Amino acid sequence: MGGLEKLLETVGQPFADVRELMAGYGALSPEVRAERIARALELLEAPAPEAPSPGRAVRVAEVLDEDAETSSAPFSSAELDATLESRRLDLGAQAPKKLAPLGLKTYRDLLFYYPKRYEDRRALPHFGALREQESATVVGTITGRKATKSRSGMVVTRAFLEDAHGGRLTAVWFNQPWLEKSLFPGQRVIVTGKVKRRGRLVELSVAHFEIDDDSESLSAGRIVGVYAATQGLSQAYVRRAVHRLLGALGVIPDHLPRSVVERFGLLPLDAALREVHFPTSEEGLAAALRRLKFDEFLFLELRVLLNRDTTLLGKRFTVKRSDLERFAASLPFALTGAQRRVLDEILGDMAAPKQMARLLQGDVGSGKTAVAAAAIYVAVQNGYQAALMAPTEILARQHYLNLIQYLYPLGVECDLFIGSAGSRERREARERLSASQTDLAVGTHALIQEGVTFRNLGLAVIDEEHRFGVEQRRRLLSGNPDVLVMSATPIPRSLALTYYGDLELSVIDELPPGRKGVQTRLVSDARRRDVYRFAWSEIKKGRQVYLVTPLIEESEAEVMSEIVSATKMFEDLQALMPEACRLGLLHGKMTGPEKDEVMERFRRHEFDLLVSTTVIEVGVDIPNASVMIIENAERFGLSQLHQLRGRVGRGEHESFCILVAGDRSKRTQHRLSVIEKHTDGFVIAEKDLELRGPGELKGTRQSGMPDLVLGDLSKDTELIERSRELAKKMLAADPKLEAPWATRLREELKRRSRAVAFREII
Ligand code: ADP
Ligand code: MG
């Protein structure tokens, strides 16, 4: 009633730009109206323009800091990228120099320098309440200090503290002589450590402490963030700097549209940043972390998705039911439900004009090769050639044998391309390939060597792709074939989504029927003799045995090389096993062909027991080998143990995996028992990530994981999936993020991408 313009006079009051856009709306044609409305909605979606902020009630004033003037000059978030040296906001003359070692150069760096952990200091106990042997954090004022030298030459520093109730406590530090110079009577300190009571005396042996020189305390009486700070820089200093910055900033503009923030139940960025540095409650902190993690994952997924060229055309195959039926009929078994499901996903991609980029993940022995064979058959029926590239000769040969078994009866011409083939053989294979006589080429790197040319490659299957370099993959993929990557490495779904964010994921989560599980036992090294007696009894039944040994550090000074540890094991065994037992040795210092030869001889049962470091291949399939012994099992990751176990249990024989633990600690037992109890590689991988904890995820980061500061790949699956869903929606709506609502988002994305090198997949 009265029209949109009339309505805007009232409810549109705060949105001047929208009202301007809508001026004269009633007189416009329907087309122009539609366009105006669309633009108005975009404007409304955009994050609120930054208010020319008077600054929020300037909290700077709460904090006294001698070397900084308490100026309340507003500091706009547009200036966050200024360097600390610019002194746009004065954090103290020393700030640039003091904060530089933490990698903090700009105000933005400081704003996003999150605490690495938190301590609940809302109610610190008074000294009288401390109990023997507990670990506690207390606050007190120094009344005196003393340094003494023990008879053994150790310097012991003591500070005498008094709490608010007049209670007394002695804080003790060992061997930190420099401390004496930084502890003064009158200082308030917050100390954490173990309590020792000697009658009325309470002693605390200090593990961690802070000098609390805040007048308005940021360091006690609240949940306190603890920063990764270097020596010579106090926690309180960092806190104060961040506090001053936050106080000077007006509302920090959000890079996410308000509607998204609401729909996903997120905290606005401004609140999240304030809360992450100075939590007001546990719930507030949790919400803040959730928001900031969400952002990390969102930008990660956006980068990955943007980097993926969705316009890239691959091949378009016609998938005929009759072809699939013929393939199924020639298989010696029926595909499992999981195999059928992933095959449908693959064929769906192959039928579309877009280039397929799919990761087929399945535990060892889950039947990936059979699925790949079906896809290959479809490609070949469409008149294309197919290739399967494996990282080693032994794997290539094994795939080749499997694939001809499935595909030769269907009239598919296969050829094997490996480096060790004779030169004439190689030339002839190349000629057949370029003349299109070959439908399927299986091989190693030899497939992408000079002179190997496909006539029309339609489908490329890559096994264990992480072992190939970008260049190598590129060469195989130059004709834009559809690509299927197979991996047996069980990667938790959350990790796969992120690490392989630009590949679609298919998972075979079911083993073919009738698999006998591998009986897994954890034994201590005291029973090693029994283990080898058992191995010998299996060998006498005609079975074969793998023995895997990790690198062993002989002594602190002398790290034994891989070759030495395996060789030593080999020698030990010669003494331990009956003479009739034939032994073989495999280690990482052998060349590829040497390794392949050992494996080939083992396959032919030319010896019974293979001593090896971890180089035995992931996909190696020797059904007669039914016992896997792993020495010093505690030195392996759980996923790695699971992979190793997958080498056995591949034939009709009852199979065994024996983990010999050289370390009998509870923790080791607990960790290894995961392998004893679980058979699902994905569950194990997840437990592995959990047990190793986020600390070791840094390793993941170094190996190409873009930097996740807060995000935890082992736990944040839900957030990862939600952020990925949002990233996809955003890009579907606006493929280049050009709309007004995305302006800040795009800037933030650019900022965060600067440091991170993209992982190239295809
Ligand atoms: P992966 O490549 O995933 O390790 P493979 O494709 O090599 O697994 O399959 C392992 C073994 O299981 C092979 O010997 C294969 O013949 C067999 N196999 C595969 N799928 C089935 C199935 N659906 N039913 C029975 N056996 C199967
Ligand atoms: Mg396989």
mmCIF file of N, CA and C and ligand atoms in Angstrom, residues 333-336 339 363-370 402 406 512-513 515 621 650, ligand 1:
data_model
loop_
_atom_site.group_PDB
_atom_site.id
_atom_site.type_symbol
_atom_site.label_atom_id
_atom_site.label_comp_id
_atom_site.label_asym_id
_atom_site.label_seq_id
_atom_site.Cartn_x
_atom_site.Cartn_y
_atom_site.Cartn_z
ATOM 1 N N PHE A 333 33.956 -62.291 -9.366
ATOM 2 C CA PHE A 333 33.195 -62.067 -8.136
ATOM 3 C C PHE A 333 32.185 -60.963 -8.409
ATOM 4 N N ALA A 334 31.262 -60.784 -7.491
ATOM 5 C CA ALA A 334 30.307 -59.689 -7.632
ATOM 6 C C ALA A 334 30.851 -58.488 -6.883
ATOM 7 N N LEU A 335 30.674 -57.295 -7.453
ATOM 8 C CA LEU A 335 31.126 -56.090 -6.772
ATOM 9 C C LEU A 335 30.342 -55.912 -5.470
ATOM 10 N N THR A 336 31.021 -55.412 -4.471
ATOM 11 C CA THR A 336 30.326 -55.135 -3.205
ATOM 12 C C THR A 336 29.471 -53.884 -3.379
ATOM 13 N N GLN A 339 31.606 -50.876 -3.681
ATOM 14 C CA GLN A 339 32.242 -50.768 -4.994
ATOM 15 C C GLN A 339 31.243 -50.243 -6.041
ATOM 16 N N ASP A 363 40.547 -48.766 1.855
ATOM 17 C CA ASP A 363 41.542 -49.477 2.615
ATOM 18 C C ASP A 363 42.225 -50.504 1.715
ATOM 19 N N VAL A 364 43.386 -50.929 2.129
ATOM 20 C CA VAL A 364 44.089 -51.943 1.349
ATOM 21 C C VAL A 364 43.181 -53.151 1.145
ATOM 22 N N GLY A 365 43.151 -53.641 -0.084
ATOM 23 C CA GLY A 365 42.352 -54.834 -0.362
ATOM 24 C C GLY A 365 40.863 -54.584 -0.486
ATOM 25 N N SER A 366 40.451 -53.323 -0.516
ATOM 26 C CA SER A 366 39.016 -53.051 -0.580
ATOM 27 C C SER A 366 38.471 -53.200 -1.999
ATOM 28 N N GLY A 367 39.367 -53.369 -2.959
ATOM 29 C CA GLY A 367 38.906 -53.626 -4.321
ATOM 30 C C GLY A 367 38.848 -52.397 -5.204
ATOM 31 N N LYS A 368 39.817 -51.511 -5.047
ATOM 32 C CA LYS A 368 39.863 -50.320 -5.875
ATOM 33 C C LYS A 368 40.177 -50.661 -7.325
ATOM 34 N N THR A 369 41.078 -51.632 -7.492
ATOM 35 C CA THR A 369 41.529 -51.940 -8.841
ATOM 36 C C THR A 369 40.372 -52.436 -9.706
ATOM 37 N N ALA A 370 39.488 -53.229 -9.105
ATOM 38 C CA ALA A 370 38.351 -53.736 -9.873
ATOM 39 C C ALA A 370 37.448 -52.586 -10.312
ATOM 40 N N ASN A 402 46.480 -58.048 -12.633
ATOM 41 C CA ASN A 402 45.070 -57.989 -12.247
ATOM 42 C C ASN A 402 44.192 -57.516 -13.388
ATOM 43 N N TYR A 406 40.952 -59.138 -15.638
ATOM 44 C CA TYR A 406 39.585 -58.638 -15.772
ATOM 45 C C TYR A 406 39.249 -58.262 -17.205
ATOM 46 N N PRO A 512 35.581 -56.722 0.621
ATOM 47 C CA PRO A 512 34.898 -57.836 -0.045
ATOM 48 C C PRO A 512 34.575 -58.917 0.991
ATOM 49 N N PRO A 513 33.519 -59.674 0.740
ATOM 50 C CA PRO A 513 33.100 -60.672 1.720
ATOM 51 C C PRO A 513 34.129 -61.783 1.868
ATOM 52 N N ARG A 515 36.665 -62.080 3.770
ATOM 53 C CA ARG A 515 38.030 -61.799 4.203
ATOM 54 C C ARG A 515 38.224 -62.311 5.617
ATOM 55 N N ASP A 621 50.996 -57.494 -2.967
ATOM 56 C CA ASP A 621 49.999 -58.505 -2.734
ATOM 57 C C ASP A 621 50.638 -59.878 -2.879
ATOM 58 N N ARG A 650 45.761 -61.599 2.773
ATOM 59 C CA ARG A 650 45.302 -61.376 1.408
ATOM 60 C C ARG A 650 45.026 -62.688 0.673
HETATM 61 P P1 ADP B 1 42.982 -52.559 -3.561
HETATM 62 O O1 ADP B 1 43.511 -52.092 -4.881
HETATM 63 O O2 ADP B 1 41.891 -51.684 -3.034
HETATM 64 O O3 ADP B 1 44.046 -52.814 -2.539
HETATM 65 P P2 ADP B 1 42.318 -54.858 -5.067
HETATM 66 O O4 ADP B 1 41.484 -54.261 -6.119
HETATM 67 O O5 ADP B 1 43.736 -55.154 -5.361
HETATM 68 O O6 ADP B 1 42.263 -53.950 -3.780
HETATM 69 O O7 ADP B 1 41.555 -56.125 -4.507
HETATM 70 C C1 ADP B 1 42.129 -56.961 -3.542
HETATM 71 C C2 ADP B 1 41.714 -58.363 -3.780
HETATM 72 O O8 ADP B 1 40.307 -58.515 -3.580
HETATM 73 C C3 ADP B 1 41.979 -58.806 -5.191
HETATM 74 O O9 ADP B 1 42.521 -60.095 -5.135
HETATM 75 C C4 ADP B 1 40.621 -58.819 -5.852
HETATM 76 O O10 ADP B 1 40.536 -59.839 -6.813
HETATM 77 C C5 ADP B 1 39.691 -59.090 -4.694
HETATM 78 N N1 ADP B 1 38.375 -58.464 -4.831
HETATM 79 C C6 ADP B 1 38.115 -57.211 -5.243
HETATM 80 N N2 ADP B 1 36.787 -56.963 -5.200
HETATM 81 C C7 ADP B 1 36.186 -58.082 -4.764
HETATM 82 C C8 ADP B 1 34.828 -58.444 -4.514
HETATM 83 N N3 ADP B 1 33.828 -57.592 -4.704
HETATM 84 N N4 ADP B 1 34.592 -59.690 -4.052
HETATM 85 C C9 ADP B 1 35.601 -60.546 -3.837
HETATM 86 N N5 ADP B 1 36.900 -60.274 -4.063
HETATM 87 C C10 ADP B 1 37.211 -59.051 -4.513
#
